[in-house]
Amino acid sequence: MAFSKFYFAVQQRLHLSQSQNTANKSRHHHDIVRPPVTTVLDAKNNKGLNFTIEERQSLQVHGLFPAAFRTMQEQVFAVAANFHARATKIGRYRYLRSLRKRHERLYFRFLSEHLEDVLPVIYTPTVGVACTIFGMIYRGPMGLYVTKNDRGHVAEVLRNWPEPDIKAVCVTDGERILGLGDLGANGMGITVGKLELYTALSCVPPHHLLPVCLDVGTNNEELLADPMYIGTRDKRLRGKKYDELVDEFMQAVVQTWGRRTLIHFEDFATPNAFKLIERYQHKYCCFNDDIQGTAAVGLAGLLAVERVTKKKLDKHVIVFAGAGSAAMGVAGLLVKELKSRKLDEKQIAKNIYVFDQNGLIVKSRTDVAPPIQPYVKDMPHIKALDEVVEKVKPSILIGATSMTGLFSEKILRCMAANNERPAIFAFSNPTSKAECTAEQAYNFTEGRALFSAGSPFPPVTVNGKRLTPGQANNCFAFPGIGLGAMAAYAKTIPDEIFLVAAHTLAGYPEEEAMASGRIYPKATEAKDVALTIAVAVAQYLFDNDLAQVYPVPENVCEFIVANLYELCNGDSLVVPWKYPDLPTVPFTEGYNIPPKDIKISF
């Protein structure tokens, strides 16, 4: 076609287009900008039936959904119906995993509104079961795997994560998952669960959170022989090479996302757990939940026992059954609490006894690790826990052994015989590993026990009185501690932070609840607890020049709340605003391009 004819055809088409009836807007046009459907239906953006008809049409997804519109509350109801329709907890866990893959905000809204039902599923005990079969239920990326073969390239692996603004990393090497032992790369499930509680309980935006598994191998022979295992099929990396990998990881996190990034250590074996927190606590913004988070929750329980019994902590005789990271974390923070009361150091350790798999920790033993040394006793060695209880007559018994049924009827009755309100803590997770059940604790103490466990137990009726056990769960501590540290951009997280968290948590239950024996908040109160602790932690960081936010906010609570994750869907379309008609200058036939008096060289 000659150029003149082509030009004429285009002009004619343009004229017809401009003169067409503007009321006819249904006609397709090749210049319509269509947002990618994958973006609209991405888990972060997808509102499902909560998209309005206008949003569906404007975003080009009209017809992909049925005609019905549901409010978000109606969607939550539908999720609850599907959740409870699953017959098993692992079935419910798998349903929730698929829900998050489709509707992220709805997922966290459901978690937030149904904490009592959901916590035992996304957290202990069901998350432990999920980790044992993780290879079978794995469906796609949930976090980052850094393997021992990535040494020298860890920063490159971290940069592969699609979210650019990470504020907290939860990392495990999978060697001590709950009370289940070495689960290797399957430990990713626990880091995912922990970070989801950061969002569900303390409303930290999920795109700021990153689960990481350091896949350094596993010594679990069953996993190595399991064709479904998803990790490195090799023995665990140990010694200098392991330390170098963790060092590289810590440096890579700071290099990638900055020194303000919070690093949450989770479920490392006891020797590594203590070693890493000792090495990094004063260099990075980090904490170990198994040691320090458990310590805050444990000390809160002890402070609550002090309130109920009207007896000072240093006057209580305390027996720790177990000498791992959890027990020694609680013991260490208890010592710091008593030191803050200006008590003599020898007097502090006098009433603290530690019992491990080889018996009571005494001077004659040669296998005592450094963290346990302060609690060594100059007395004959006793191998049986019931004999220790008979001998020292503790008023507080704390179990963190993963030994089911360790607190026998004899031990519990002995506790009741020597104390009006014996305090019994069965910290071990999951429920199947608890040292005793709530029913046993109450029945064998005539309902007088102040009982709490790491996992939830149902209420028990004794002598016509309904007793509700407390849950000494880390979910009452780490979400608030993490939120406070992230809000203030903590430089480091000193031990005093966990004292602050413990006192805040201990003061939360009302007197009526304390009198009935429930010394921890209800699961439904976990969100309020998290915010309360976050404000107290952030305030401490600001007051002690440990924060990196300038200027210091006048109202810390308002400052934190202003940056929380919204659990409600907002508008998916930008709301347009009015703009005035701007004056124009029409082009004329005599307009020269370029004007004759201007010379342009290209």
mmCIF file of N, CA and C in Angstrom, residues 422-468:
data_model
loop_
_atom_site.group_PDB
_atom_site.id
_atom_site.type_symbol
_atom_site.label_atom_id
_atom_site.label_comp_id
_atom_site.label_asym_id
_atom_site.label_seq_id
_atom_site.Cartn_x
_atom_site.Cartn_y
_atom_site.Cartn_z
ATOM 1 N N PRO A 422 1.925 -26.913 95.802
ATOM 2 C CA PRO A 422 3.126 -27.314 95.049
ATOM 3 C C PRO A 422 3.053 -26.816 93.610
ATOM 4 N N ALA A 423 4.153 -26.301 93.108
ATOM 5 C CA ALA A 423 4.208 -25.806 91.727
ATOM 6 C C ALA A 423 4.884 -26.847 90.857
ATOM 7 N N ILE A 424 4.205 -27.249 89.800
ATOM 8 C CA ILE A 424 4.698 -28.311 88.915
ATOM 9 C C ILE A 424 4.656 -27.806 87.477
ATOM 10 N N PHE A 425 5.818 -27.782 86.844
ATOM 11 C CA PHE A 425 5.933 -27.326 85.460
ATOM 12 C C PHE A 425 6.417 -28.489 84.598
ATOM 13 N N ALA A 426 5.599 -28.899 83.640
ATOM 14 C CA ALA A 426 5.982 -29.938 82.677
ATOM 15 C C ALA A 426 6.210 -29.257 81.338
ATOM 16 N N PHE A 427 7.427 -28.755 81.131
ATOM 17 C CA PHE A 427 7.726 -27.911 79.976
ATOM 18 C C PHE A 427 7.850 -28.669 78.654
ATOM 19 N N SER A 428 8.116 -29.968 78.695
ATOM 20 C CA SER A 428 8.495 -30.688 77.476
ATOM 21 C C SER A 428 7.383 -30.712 76.438
ATOM 22 N N ASN A 429 7.785 -30.491 75.182
ATOM 23 C CA ASN A 429 6.900 -30.542 74.025
ATOM 24 C C ASN A 429 7.340 -31.666 73.095
ATOM 25 N N PRO A 430 6.410 -32.206 72.287
ATOM 26 C CA PRO A 430 4.967 -31.958 72.294
ATOM 27 C C PRO A 430 4.282 -32.626 73.482
ATOM 28 N N THR A 431 2.954 -32.666 73.478
ATOM 29 C CA THR A 431 2.178 -33.180 74.598
ATOM 30 C C THR A 431 2.596 -34.599 74.972
ATOM 31 N N SER A 432 2.912 -35.389 73.969
ATOM 32 C CA SER A 432 3.281 -36.788 74.211
ATOM 33 C C SER A 432 4.572 -36.935 74.999
ATOM 34 N N LYS A 433 5.356 -35.857 75.105
ATOM 35 C CA LYS A 433 6.630 -35.902 75.818
ATOM 36 C C LYS A 433 6.550 -35.255 77.205
ATOM 37 N N ALA A 434 5.387 -34.782 77.605
ATOM 38 C CA ALA A 434 5.245 -34.079 78.887
ATOM 39 C C ALA A 434 5.575 -35.001 80.058
ATOM 40 N N GLU A 435 6.190 -34.430 81.099
ATOM 41 C CA GLU A 435 6.605 -35.220 82.269
ATOM 42 C C GLU A 435 5.406 -35.761 83.055
ATOM 43 N N CYS A 436 4.275 -35.093 82.959
ATOM 44 C CA CYS A 436 3.027 -35.607 83.528
ATOM 45 C C CYS A 436 1.881 -34.858 82.874
ATOM 46 N N THR A 437 0.694 -35.380 83.003
ATOM 47 C CA THR A 437 -0.484 -34.715 82.450
ATOM 48 C C THR A 437 -1.107 -33.816 83.508
ATOM 49 N N ALA A 438 -1.997 -32.939 83.071
ATOM 50 C CA ALA A 438 -2.718 -32.084 84.024
ATOM 51 C C ALA A 438 -3.555 -32.936 84.967
ATOM 52 N N GLU A 439 -4.176 -33.963 84.425
ATOM 53 C CA GLU A 439 -5.020 -34.839 85.247
ATOM 54 C C GLU A 439 -4.214 -35.496 86.360
ATOM 55 N N GLN A 440 -3.024 -35.975 86.032
ATOM 56 C CA GLN A 440 -2.169 -36.589 87.044
ATOM 57 C C GLN A 440 -1.736 -35.571 88.091
ATOM 58 N N ALA A 441 -1.321 -34.388 87.629
ATOM 59 C CA ALA A 441 -0.833 -33.360 88.557
ATOM 60 C C ALA A 441 -1.918 -32.957 89.548
ATOM 61 N N TYR A 442 -3.144 -32.782 89.062
ATOM 62 C CA TYR A 442 -4.235 -32.354 89.954
ATOM 63 C C TYR A 442 -4.737 -33.494 90.828
ATOM 64 N N ASN A 443 -4.913 -34.683 90.242
ATOM 65 C CA ASN A 443 -5.469 -35.794 91.018
ATOM 66 C C ASN A 443 -4.538 -36.236 92.140
ATOM 67 N N PHE A 444 -3.235 -36.254 91.894
ATOM 68 C CA PHE A 444 -2.292 -36.738 92.895
ATOM 69 C C PHE A 444 -1.875 -35.658 93.896
ATOM 70 N N THR A 445 -2.393 -34.438 93.727
ATOM 71 C CA THR A 445 -2.119 -33.371 94.707
ATOM 72 C C THR A 445 -3.415 -32.825 95.297
ATOM 73 N N GLU A 446 -4.508 -33.572 95.111
ATOM 74 C CA GLU A 446 -5.819 -33.190 95.629
ATOM 75 C C GLU A 446 -6.292 -31.854 95.065
ATOM 76 N N GLY A 447 -5.849 -31.550 93.845
ATOM 77 C CA GLY A 447 -6.277 -30.320 93.185
ATOM 78 C C GLY A 447 -5.563 -29.073 93.664
ATOM 79 N N ARG A 448 -4.492 -29.239 94.449
ATOM 80 C CA ARG A 448 -3.803 -28.067 95.019
ATOM 81 C C ARG A 448 -2.617 -27.605 94.188
ATOM 82 N N ALA A 449 -2.250 -28.362 93.180
ATOM 83 C CA ALA A 449 -1.059 -28.028 92.398
ATOM 84 C C ALA A 449 -1.246 -26.763 91.578
ATOM 85 N N LEU A 450 -0.186 -25.996 91.461
ATOM 86 C CA LEU A 450 -0.096 -24.910 90.487
ATOM 87 C C LEU A 450 0.598 -25.518 89.277
ATOM 88 N N PHE A 451 -0.220 -26.032 88.337
ATOM 89 C CA PHE A 451 0.328 -26.819 87.233
ATOM 90 C C PHE A 451 0.315 -26.036 85.927
ATOM 91 N N SER A 452 1.428 -26.136 85.200
ATOM 92 C CA SER A 452 1.514 -25.568 83.857
ATOM 93 C C SER A 452 2.359 -26.488 82.993
ATOM 94 N N ALA A 453 2.047 -26.503 81.703
ATOM 95 C CA ALA A 453 2.776 -27.365 80.770
ATOM 96 C C ALA A 453 3.137 -26.590 79.516
ATOM 97 N N GLY A 454 4.098 -27.127 78.772
ATOM 98 C CA GLY A 454 4.509 -26.467 77.537
ATOM 99 C C GLY A 454 3.465 -26.579 76.442
ATOM 100 N N SER A 455 2.701 -27.654 76.457
ATOM 101 C CA SER A 455 1.635 -27.869 75.476
ATOM 102 C C SER A 455 0.281 -27.803 76.180
ATOM 103 N N PRO A 456 -0.792 -27.578 75.435
ATOM 104 C CA PRO A 456 -2.102 -27.425 76.075
ATOM 105 C C PRO A 456 -2.663 -28.739 76.599
ATOM 106 N N PHE A 457 -3.317 -28.657 77.766
ATOM 107 C CA PHE A 457 -4.060 -29.773 78.338
ATOM 108 C C PHE A 457 -5.480 -29.300 78.633
ATOM 109 N N PRO A 458 -6.458 -30.183 78.521
ATOM 110 C CA PRO A 458 -7.843 -29.784 78.806
ATOM 111 C C PRO A 458 -8.071 -29.583 80.300
ATOM 112 N N PRO A 459 -9.140 -28.869 80.679
ATOM 113 C CA PRO A 459 -9.466 -28.671 82.103
ATOM 114 C C PRO A 459 -9.727 -30.011 82.798
ATOM 115 N N VAL A 460 -9.533 -30.009 84.103
ATOM 116 C CA VAL A 460 -9.719 -31.210 84.921
ATOM 117 C C VAL A 460 -10.644 -30.848 86.078
ATOM 118 N N THR A 461 -11.568 -31.753 86.410
ATOM 119 C CA THR A 461 -12.461 -31.537 87.550
ATOM 120 C C THR A 461 -12.018 -32.425 88.704
ATOM 121 N N VAL A 462 -11.735 -31.808 89.848
ATOM 122 C CA VAL A 462 -11.310 -32.524 91.048
ATOM 123 C C VAL A 462 -12.186 -32.080 92.209
ATOM 124 N N ASN A 463 -12.849 -33.042 92.838
ATOM 125 C CA ASN A 463 -13.741 -32.750 93.967
ATOM 126 C C ASN A 463 -14.785 -31.692 93.593
ATOM 127 N N GLY A 464 -15.292 -31.795 92.384
ATOM 128 C CA GLY A 464 -16.334 -30.879 91.926
ATOM 129 C C GLY A 464 -15.833 -29.524 91.487
ATOM 130 N N LYS A 465 -14.515 -29.305 91.513
ATOM 131 C CA LYS A 465 -13.942 -28.013 91.132
ATOM 132 C C LYS A 465 -13.229 -28.143 89.783
ATOM 133 N N ARG A 466 -13.587 -27.261 88.849
ATOM 134 C CA ARG A 466 -12.990 -27.286 87.520
ATOM 135 C C ARG A 466 -11.668 -26.518 87.539
ATOM 136 N N LEU A 467 -10.593 -27.200 87.182
ATOM 137 C CA LEU A 467 -9.257 -26.607 87.203
ATOM 138 C C LEU A 467 -8.723 -26.516 85.772
ATOM 139 N N THR A 468 -8.297 -25.328 85.388
ATOM 140 C CA THR A 468 -7.778 -25.098 84.039
ATOM 141 C C THR A 468 -6.268 -24.926 84.111
#
